[in-house]
Coordinates of C-alpha atoms and ligand atoms in Angstrom, one line a residue:
M4 CA 65.7 146.6 -33.5
K5 CA 67.1 150.1 -33.9
L6 CA 70.7 150.8 -32.7
A7 CA 70.9 153.8 -30.4
D8 CA 73.5 156.5 -31.0
N9 CA 75.2 155.8 -27.7
K10 CA 76.9 152.7 -26.5
A11 CA 77.4 151.3 -23.0
T12 CA 80.9 150.8 -21.7
L13 CA 81.6 148.2 -19.0
S14 CA 84.8 148.7 -17.1
F15 CA 86.4 146.6 -14.4
S16 CA 88.2 147.8 -11.3
N17 CA 90.9 145.0 -11.7
G18 CA 92.4 146.4 -14.8
S19 CA 90.7 144.0 -17.3
P20 CA 90.0 145.8 -20.5
S21 CA 86.7 147.5 -20.7
V22 CA 84.1 146.4 -23.3
E23 CA 81.7 148.4 -25.4
L24 CA 78.2 147.1 -25.6
P25 CA 75.6 148.1 -28.2
V26 CA 72.4 149.8 -27.1
Y27 CA 69.1 149.2 -28.8
Q28 CA 66.0 151.4 -28.8
G29 CA 62.5 150.2 -28.7
N30 CA 59.6 152.3 -30.1
I31 CA 58.7 153.2 -26.6
G32 CA 60.0 152.2 -23.2
P33 CA 63.5 151.7 -21.9
D34 CA 66.5 151.1 -24.2
V35 CA 68.3 147.7 -23.8
I36 CA 72.0 146.9 -23.5
D37 CA 72.9 144.1 -25.8
I38 CA 75.0 141.6 -23.8
R39 CA 74.9 138.7 -26.2
K40 CA 78.6 138.8 -26.8
L41 CA 79.5 139.5 -23.1
Y42 CA 80.5 136.0 -22.3
G43 CA 82.7 135.7 -25.4
Q44 CA 84.4 139.0 -24.6
T45 CA 84.8 138.8 -20.8
G46 CA 84.1 135.2 -19.7
M47 CA 81.4 136.6 -17.5
F48 CA 77.6 136.2 -17.3
T49 CA 75.1 138.8 -15.9
Y50 CA 73.2 137.9 -12.8
D51 CA 69.5 138.8 -12.7
P52 CA 67.4 136.4 -10.7
G53 CA 63.7 137.0 -11.4
F54 CA 64.7 138.9 -14.6
L55 CA 64.2 142.2 -12.9
S56 CA 66.4 144.0 -15.5
T57 CA 66.4 141.6 -18.4
A58 CA 64.5 142.0 -21.7
S59 CA 64.3 138.3 -22.8
C60 CA 63.1 139.0 -26.3
Q61 CA 61.9 141.7 -28.6
S62 CA 58.2 141.9 -29.0
A63 CA 55.6 144.1 -30.8
I64 CA 52.5 142.8 -29.1
T65 CA 51.9 144.4 -25.6
Y66 CA 53.4 147.4 -23.9
I67 CA 53.1 148.2 -20.2
D68 CA 54.3 151.5 -18.7
G69 CA 54.3 150.5 -15.0
D70 CA 55.0 154.0 -13.8
K71 CA 52.1 155.6 -15.8
G72 CA 49.8 152.6 -15.2
E73 CA 49.4 152.2 -19.0
L74 CA 48.6 148.9 -20.9
L75 CA 48.6 148.9 -24.7
Y76 CA 47.8 145.9 -26.9
R77 CA 49.4 146.6 -30.3
G78 CA 49.4 150.3 -29.4
Y79 CA 45.7 150.5 -28.4
P80 CA 45.0 151.4 -24.7
I81 CA 43.2 148.7 -22.7
E82 CA 40.5 151.3 -21.7
Q83 CA 39.5 151.7 -25.4
L84 CA 39.6 148.1 -26.2
A85 CA 37.6 147.1 -23.1
T86 CA 34.9 149.6 -23.9
Q87 CA 34.8 149.6 -27.8
C88 CA 35.8 146.1 -28.8
D89 CA 34.9 142.5 -28.0
F90 CA 37.2 139.7 -27.1
L91 CA 37.4 138.1 -30.6
E92 CA 38.4 141.5 -32.1
T93 CA 41.0 141.7 -29.3
C94 CA 42.2 138.2 -30.3
H95 CA 42.5 139.2 -33.9
L96 CA 44.5 142.3 -32.8
L97 CA 46.9 140.3 -30.7
L98 CA 47.4 137.5 -33.2
Y99 CA 47.6 139.5 -36.4
G100 CA 48.7 143.0 -35.3
D101 CA 45.6 145.0 -36.1
L102 CA 41.9 145.3 -35.4
P103 CA 39.7 143.5 -38.0
N104 CA 37.3 145.5 -40.2
A105 CA 33.7 144.2 -40.3
D106 CA 34.4 141.5 -43.0
K107 CA 37.6 140.3 -41.3
K108 CA 35.8 140.3 -38.0
A109 CA 33.0 138.1 -39.3
A110 CA 35.5 135.7 -41.0
F111 CA 37.6 135.4 -37.9
S112 CA 34.6 134.8 -35.6
Q113 CA 33.3 132.2 -38.1
R114 CA 36.7 130.5 -38.1
V115 CA 37.0 130.4 -34.3
T116 CA 33.4 129.3 -34.0
M117 CA 34.0 126.3 -36.3
H118 CA 36.5 124.9 -33.9
T119 CA 34.7 125.1 -30.6
M120 CA 33.9 121.4 -30.3
V121 CA 36.6 119.1 -28.9
N122 CA 37.3 115.6 -30.0
E123 CA 34.6 113.4 -28.3
Q124 CA 37.4 111.2 -26.8
M125 CA 38.5 114.2 -24.6
Q126 CA 35.5 113.5 -22.3
F127 CA 36.8 110.0 -21.6
F128 CA 40.2 111.4 -20.8
L129 CA 38.6 113.9 -18.5
R130 CA 36.7 111.1 -16.7
G131 CA 40.1 109.7 -15.5
F132 CA 40.4 112.6 -13.1
R133 CA 39.0 112.6 -9.6
R134 CA 35.9 114.7 -9.5
D135 CA 37.3 116.8 -6.8
A136 CA 40.5 117.6 -8.7
H137 CA 41.5 121.3 -8.9
P138 CA 40.3 122.6 -12.3
M139 CA 43.9 123.9 -13.0
A140 CA 45.2 120.4 -12.5
V141 CA 42.6 119.2 -14.9
L142 CA 43.2 122.0 -17.4
T143 CA 46.9 121.5 -17.5
G144 CA 46.2 117.9 -18.4
L145 CA 43.4 118.7 -20.9
V146 CA 45.4 121.4 -22.8
G147 CA 48.5 119.1 -22.9
A148 CA 46.3 116.3 -24.2
L149 CA 45.2 118.4 -27.2
S150 CA 48.5 117.5 -28.9
A151 CA 47.4 113.8 -28.7
F152 CA 44.2 114.7 -30.6
Y153 CA 45.2 117.3 -33.2
H154 CA 48.2 115.8 -34.8
D155 CA 47.8 118.0 -37.9
S156 CA 48.7 121.1 -36.0
T157 CA 51.7 120.1 -33.9
D158 CA 54.6 121.2 -36.1
I159 CA 55.7 124.5 -34.6
N160 CA 58.0 125.2 -37.5
N161 CA 55.1 125.1 -40.0
P162 CA 53.3 128.4 -40.2
E163 CA 50.0 126.7 -41.2
H164 CA 50.2 124.4 -38.2
R165 CA 50.9 127.3 -35.9
E166 CA 47.9 129.3 -37.3
I167 CA 45.5 126.4 -36.9
A168 CA 46.8 125.5 -33.5
A169 CA 46.2 129.2 -32.4
I170 CA 42.6 129.1 -33.7
R171 CA 41.9 125.7 -32.1
L172 CA 43.3 126.8 -28.7
I173 CA 41.2 130.0 -28.7
A174 CA 38.1 128.1 -29.8
K175 CA 38.5 125.1 -27.5
M176 CA 39.6 126.7 -24.2
P177 CA 36.0 127.8 -23.2
T178 CA 34.8 124.3 -24.0
L179 CA 37.5 122.6 -21.9
V180 CA 37.1 125.0 -19.0
A181 CA 33.3 124.4 -19.0
M182 CA 33.8 120.7 -19.3
A183 CA 36.2 120.7 -16.3
Y184 CA 33.6 122.6 -14.3
K185 CA 30.7 120.4 -15.3
Y186 CA 32.7 117.3 -14.5
G187 CA 33.4 118.6 -11.0
V188 CA 29.8 119.3 -10.3
G189 CA 28.5 116.1 -11.9
Q190 CA 26.4 117.7 -14.6
P191 CA 26.3 116.7 -18.3
Y192 CA 28.7 118.6 -20.6
M193 CA 27.0 121.2 -22.8
Y194 CA 28.1 121.2 -26.4
P195 CA 29.0 124.7 -27.8
R196 CA 26.4 126.7 -29.6
N197 CA 27.8 128.6 -32.5
D198 CA 25.0 131.2 -32.8
L199 CA 26.1 132.7 -29.5
S200 CA 29.0 135.1 -28.9
Y201 CA 32.3 133.8 -27.5
A202 CA 31.4 134.9 -24.0
G203 CA 27.7 134.0 -24.3
N204 CA 28.6 130.5 -25.5
F205 CA 30.9 130.1 -22.6
L206 CA 28.3 131.2 -20.0
R207 CA 25.8 128.7 -21.6
M208 CA 28.3 125.8 -21.5
M209 CA 29.0 126.7 -17.8
F210 CA 25.5 127.3 -16.5
G211 CA 23.1 125.8 -19.0
T212 CA 21.7 122.3 -18.7
P213 CA 20.1 120.0 -21.3
C214 CA 16.8 120.3 -19.4
E215 CA 16.0 123.9 -20.4
D216 CA 16.9 126.8 -22.7
Y217 CA 19.6 129.0 -21.3
K218 CA 19.1 132.7 -22.0
V219 CA 22.3 134.7 -22.0
N220 CA 22.0 137.9 -19.9
P221 CA 23.7 140.7 -22.0
V222 CA 25.1 142.5 -18.9
L223 CA 26.8 139.3 -17.7
E224 CA 27.9 138.4 -21.2
R225 CA 29.6 141.8 -21.5
A226 CA 31.2 141.3 -18.1
M227 CA 32.6 137.9 -19.1
D228 CA 33.8 139.4 -22.3
R229 CA 35.5 142.2 -20.5
I230 CA 37.2 139.8 -18.1
F231 CA 38.6 138.0 -21.2
I232 CA 39.8 141.2 -22.8
L233 CA 41.5 142.4 -19.6
H234 CA 43.4 139.2 -19.2
A235 CA 44.3 138.5 -22.8
D236 CA 47.9 139.5 -22.7
H237 CA 50.4 141.1 -20.4
E238 CA 53.8 141.0 -22.2
Q239 CA 56.6 138.9 -20.7
N240 CA 55.0 137.8 -17.4
A241 CA 55.9 134.4 -15.8
S242 CA 53.5 132.2 -17.7
T243 CA 54.2 133.9 -21.1
S244 CA 57.9 133.6 -20.5
T245 CA 57.2 129.9 -19.6
V246 CA 55.4 129.4 -22.9
R247 CA 58.2 131.0 -24.8
L248 CA 60.9 129.0 -23.1
C249 CA 59.0 125.8 -23.5
G250 CA 58.2 126.5 -27.1
S251 CA 61.8 127.5 -27.8
S252 CA 62.8 123.8 -27.7
G253 CA 60.6 123.2 -30.7
T254 CA 57.8 121.4 -28.8
N255 CA 54.3 121.6 -30.1
P256 CA 52.0 124.6 -29.4
F257 CA 49.6 122.6 -27.2
A258 CA 52.4 121.4 -24.9
A259 CA 53.9 125.0 -24.7
I260 CA 50.5 126.4 -23.7
A261 CA 50.0 123.6 -21.2
A262 CA 53.2 124.8 -19.6
G263 CA 51.8 128.3 -19.4
V264 CA 48.6 127.0 -17.7
A265 CA 50.8 125.2 -15.1
C266 CA 52.8 128.4 -14.4
L267 CA 49.7 130.6 -14.2
W268 CA 48.3 128.4 -11.4
G269 CA 50.7 129.9 -8.8
P270 CA 49.2 132.3 -6.2
A271 CA 51.8 135.0 -7.0
H272 CA 50.5 135.0 -10.7
G273 CA 47.1 133.8 -11.9
G274 CA 46.2 132.2 -8.7
A275 CA 46.0 135.6 -7.0
N276 CA 42.3 136.1 -7.8
E277 CA 41.4 132.9 -6.0
A278 CA 43.7 133.8 -3.1
C279 CA 42.2 137.3 -3.0
L280 CA 38.6 136.1 -2.8
N281 CA 39.6 133.5 -0.2
M282 CA 41.2 136.3 1.8
L283 CA 38.0 138.5 1.6
E284 CA 35.9 135.5 2.7
D285 CA 38.2 134.9 5.6
I286 CA 38.0 138.5 6.8
Q287 CA 34.3 138.4 6.4
A288 CA 34.0 135.3 8.4
N289 CA 36.1 136.8 11.1
G290 CA 34.2 140.0 11.7
G291 CA 34.1 141.7 8.2
V292 CA 34.6 145.5 7.8
A293 CA 35.1 145.9 11.6
K294 CA 38.2 143.7 11.5
V295 CA 39.8 145.4 8.5
G296 CA 42.2 147.4 10.7
E297 CA 43.4 144.3 12.5
F298 CA 44.0 142.5 9.2
M299 CA 45.9 145.4 7.8
N300 CA 48.2 145.3 10.8
Q301 CA 49.0 141.7 10.0
V302 CA 49.7 142.6 6.4
K303 CA 52.2 145.2 7.5
D304 CA 53.9 142.9 9.9
K305 CA 56.7 141.3 8.0
N306 CA 56.8 138.3 10.4
S307 CA 53.1 137.4 9.7
G308 CA 53.7 136.2 6.1
V309 CA 50.3 137.8 5.3
R310 CA 50.0 139.8 2.1
L311 CA 47.1 141.9 0.9
M312 CA 46.2 139.7 -2.1
G313 CA 45.1 141.6 -5.2
F314 CA 47.6 144.4 -4.3
G315 CA 51.0 145.1 -5.7
H316 CA 52.5 144.2 -9.1
R317 CA 56.0 143.6 -10.4
V318 CA 55.5 146.1 -13.2
Y319 CA 52.8 148.5 -12.2
K320 CA 54.1 150.9 -9.6
N321 CA 50.9 153.0 -10.2
H322 CA 47.3 151.9 -10.6
D323 CA 46.8 148.8 -12.7
P324 CA 44.5 150.2 -15.5
R325 CA 42.7 146.8 -15.5
A326 CA 41.7 147.2 -11.9
K327 CA 39.6 150.3 -12.6
L328 CA 37.8 148.7 -15.5
M329 CA 37.2 145.6 -13.4
Q330 CA 35.8 147.7 -10.5
E331 CA 33.4 149.3 -13.0
T332 CA 32.3 145.9 -14.3
C333 CA 31.9 144.7 -10.7
K334 CA 29.4 147.6 -10.0
E335 CA 27.4 146.8 -13.2
V336 CA 27.2 143.1 -12.5
L337 CA 26.2 143.5 -8.8
A338 CA 23.5 146.1 -9.8
E339 CA 22.2 143.8 -12.5
L340 CA 21.9 140.9 -10.1
G341 CA 20.5 143.1 -7.2
L342 CA 23.6 142.5 -5.1
E343 CA 24.6 146.1 -4.6
N344 CA 25.0 145.5 -0.9
D345 CA 27.3 142.5 -1.4
P346 CA 29.4 142.4 1.8
L347 CA 32.5 141.2 0.0
F348 CA 32.4 144.2 -2.4
K349 CA 31.9 146.6 0.5
L350 CA 34.8 144.9 2.3
A351 CA 37.0 145.1 -0.8
M352 CA 36.2 148.9 -1.1
S353 CA 37.1 149.5 2.5
L354 CA 40.4 147.6 2.2
E355 CA 41.2 149.5 -0.9
K356 CA 40.5 152.8 0.7
I357 CA 42.6 152.1 3.7
A358 CA 45.5 150.7 1.7
L359 CA 45.6 153.7 -0.7
E360 CA 45.9 156.1 2.2
D361 CA 48.3 154.0 4.3
D362 CA 52.0 154.9 4.3
Y363 CA 53.1 151.2 4.0
F364 CA 51.3 150.9 0.7
V365 CA 52.0 154.4 -0.5
Q366 CA 55.7 154.2 0.0
R367 CA 56.0 150.8 -1.7
K368 CA 53.7 151.9 -4.5
L369 CA 51.3 149.1 -4.0
Y370 CA 48.0 149.6 -5.8
P371 CA 45.0 147.2 -6.5
N372 CA 45.7 144.9 -9.4
V373 CA 43.3 143.3 -11.8
D374 CA 42.6 140.5 -9.4
F375 CA 41.3 142.6 -6.6
Y376 CA 37.8 142.9 -8.1
S377 CA 37.8 140.1 -10.7
G378 CA 37.1 137.5 -8.0
I379 CA 34.0 139.4 -6.8
V380 CA 32.7 139.7 -10.4
Q381 CA 33.3 136.0 -11.1
R382 CA 31.7 134.9 -7.9
A383 CA 28.6 137.0 -8.7
L384 CA 28.5 135.4 -12.2
G385 CA 28.3 132.0 -10.4
I386 CA 31.8 130.9 -11.2
P387 CA 33.3 128.9 -8.3
V388 CA 36.4 130.2 -6.7
N389 CA 38.6 127.3 -7.7
L390 CA 37.8 128.0 -11.4
F391 CA 39.0 131.7 -11.4
T392 CA 42.5 130.8 -12.5
G393 CA 41.0 128.6 -15.2
I394 CA 39.1 131.6 -16.6
F395 CA 42.3 133.6 -16.6
A396 CA 44.0 130.7 -18.5
L397 CA 41.2 130.7 -21.0
A398 CA 41.6 134.5 -21.6
R399 CA 45.4 134.5 -21.6
T400 CA 45.6 131.7 -24.2
V401 CA 45.5 134.1 -27.0
G402 CA 48.3 136.1 -25.5
W403 CA 50.4 133.0 -25.0
I404 CA 49.9 131.8 -28.6
A405 CA 50.5 135.2 -30.1
Q406 CA 53.7 135.5 -28.2
L407 CA 54.8 132.0 -29.1
N408 CA 54.1 132.5 -32.7
E409 CA 55.9 135.8 -32.7
M410 CA 58.9 134.1 -31.2
I411 CA 59.0 131.3 -33.7
S412 CA 58.7 133.7 -36.6
D413 CA 61.6 135.8 -35.3
P414 CA 64.8 134.8 -37.2
E415 CA 66.8 135.6 -34.1
Y416 CA 65.1 133.1 -31.9
K417 CA 67.2 130.4 -30.2
I418 CA 66.4 127.8 -27.6
G419 CA 66.2 129.5 -24.2
R420 CA 69.1 128.5 -22.0
P421 CA 69.8 130.8 -19.0
R422 CA 73.2 130.4 -17.2
Q423 CA 73.9 130.4 -13.5
L424 CA 76.3 131.5 -10.7
F425 CA 77.4 128.2 -9.3
T426 CA 77.5 128.2 -5.5
G427 CA 77.7 124.4 -4.8
S428 CA 80.7 122.2 -4.1
P429 CA 83.6 122.1 -6.5
R430 CA 84.7 118.8 -7.9
R431 CA 85.1 116.0 -5.3
D432 CA 85.4 112.2 -5.3
V433 CA 82.6 109.9 -4.1
P434 CA 83.7 108.3 -0.8
P435 CA 83.0 104.6 -0.3
L436 CA 79.6 104.0 1.4
A437 CA 81.2 103.0 4.7
K438 CA 83.0 106.4 4.9
R439 CA 80.1 108.7 4.2
Ligands
CMC508 N1 50.8 143.0 0.6 C1 51.7 143.4 1.5 N2 53.0 143.8 1.1 C2 53.3 143.7 -0.1 C3 52.5 143.2 -1.1 C4 51.2 142.9 -0.7 N3 50.3 142.4 -1.6 N4 53.1 143.2 -2.3 C5 54.3 143.7 -2.1 N5 54.5 143.9 -0.8 C6 55.7 144.5 -0.2 C7 56.8 143.5 0.0 O1 56.7 142.8 1.3 C8 58.0 144.3 -0.1 O2 58.2 145.0 1.1 P1 59.7 145.4 1.6 O3 60.3 146.2 0.5 O4 59.5 146.1 2.9 O5 60.4 144.0 1.7 C9 57.6 145.3 -1.2 O6 56.2 145.5 -1.1 C10 58.0 144.9 -2.6 O7 57.4 143.6 -2.8 P2 58.1 142.5 -3.8 O8 57.5 141.2 -3.3 O9 59.6 142.7 -3.8 O10 57.5 142.9 -5.1 P3 57.5 142.0 -6.4 O11 57.5 143.0 -7.5 O12 58.5 141.0 -6.4 O13 56.1 141.3 -6.2 C11 53.8 140.6 -6.4 C12 54.9 141.5 -6.9 C13 52.6 140.7 -7.4 C14 54.3 139.2 -6.4 C15 53.4 141.1 -5.0 O14 53.0 142.4 -5.0 C16 52.4 140.2 -4.3 O15 52.7 139.2 -3.8 N6 51.1 140.6 -4.5 C17 50.0 139.8 -4.0 C18 49.7 138.8 -5.0 C19 48.9 139.3 -6.2 O16 48.0 140.1 -6.0 N7 49.4 138.9 -7.4 C20 48.7 139.3 -8.6 C21 49.6 140.0 -9.5 S1 48.5 140.7 -10.8 C22 48.1 139.4 -11.8 C23 49.1 139.1 -12.8 O17 49.5 139.9 -13.6 O18 49.6 137.9 -12.8

């Protein structure tokens, strides 16, 4: 961290002495005011529910400029990574700080590939779930259970354990997601095939059966890979912050990532793609494009509780750069599958067009986010709606583990422990039962 030339001065209207606070500069982005000594100096905390103005850590992994609509992984724009690299190169970049050269790429791919199988006992653990369990409930359990199977990589303070846990998580997530899917539909699990690409192997584990060969379609493989790249990291979002907070207690990496999976499930975060597709299907069932105007009126009515899912973002107050790439992929996949006239795609385009021109959305700077089109792509690939967030979790695992490992390697890291503004009852005595 670099100290800025200026300092911040906090003064009080009641005559208490003012305090000077150091200011640090990042390489890009807003400066931060260092309030670590604030409580010691003033006896006061800061109040920032939802962390709207709080940098919870320093990080060198991902940078978002929400006003510009820019997303950089280790400095590289998402548009370049999505069009010039594959997911495993992106994983290498996020984990180790730079893109691999050809030799490093081959070695890294080989390393990940060697860990794609999961302990055979995992399938018996999986069998304990109801077949109709939500895949995110299953995945939270399966990922947490990894710590019961891989004891030799659970010491978060050991850099070798952290490294092997990272590789295992990246390698095994596709296997676990596919197993959760196969279990739900009652088909046999497909073991990983190490001669396929990361995305190709995942598609085969999902849609192949032991009865016949599965041929990976390169357009769909590329689309899957792009979905993974676009979701790989997004700096200190809710699930990543959850992973950091959970990991800050010294718990093992699998447990910390399981906490991230649980957090991602919520509809305001990773669950939005599922919610978005459900919304499109509802509008379609209730009259389709002709009813878009009526639906938009509901969205704008504060009392309706209806939101346009796939729109708006806490950080992007401009286009989410991932949404454009996802829309491109959507067109490619639908063309490849002969679904150019897909009614949900048409509906989404019409909703987007209206929203981008409507004052309500313009004034609030609400633009389509990555989830607006990703549901349509995934549906076209054959992925069931309730697995969308599982796919997001698969892709985000590398971001979570890169952020977790960055935190643990940071000499300044401490257990996370926010404070509070207490608004409950002051001390009181318990009355006897008869008097309550
Ligand atoms: N539809 C209608 N109105 C909206 C929407 C929306 N999708 N999003 C925000 N608003 C309104 C909101 O009602 C508020 O209006 P007002 O100022 O009049 O009260 C204003 O815009 C600001 O909204 P906010 O809830 O204070 O904004 P936030 O930064 O806290 O919320 C958000 C961000 C993503 C939770 C929200 O935009 C939302 O619920 N979007 C729909 C869900 C969604 O698509 N989530 C996926 C996010 S991208 C995936 C990821 O990175 O995890």
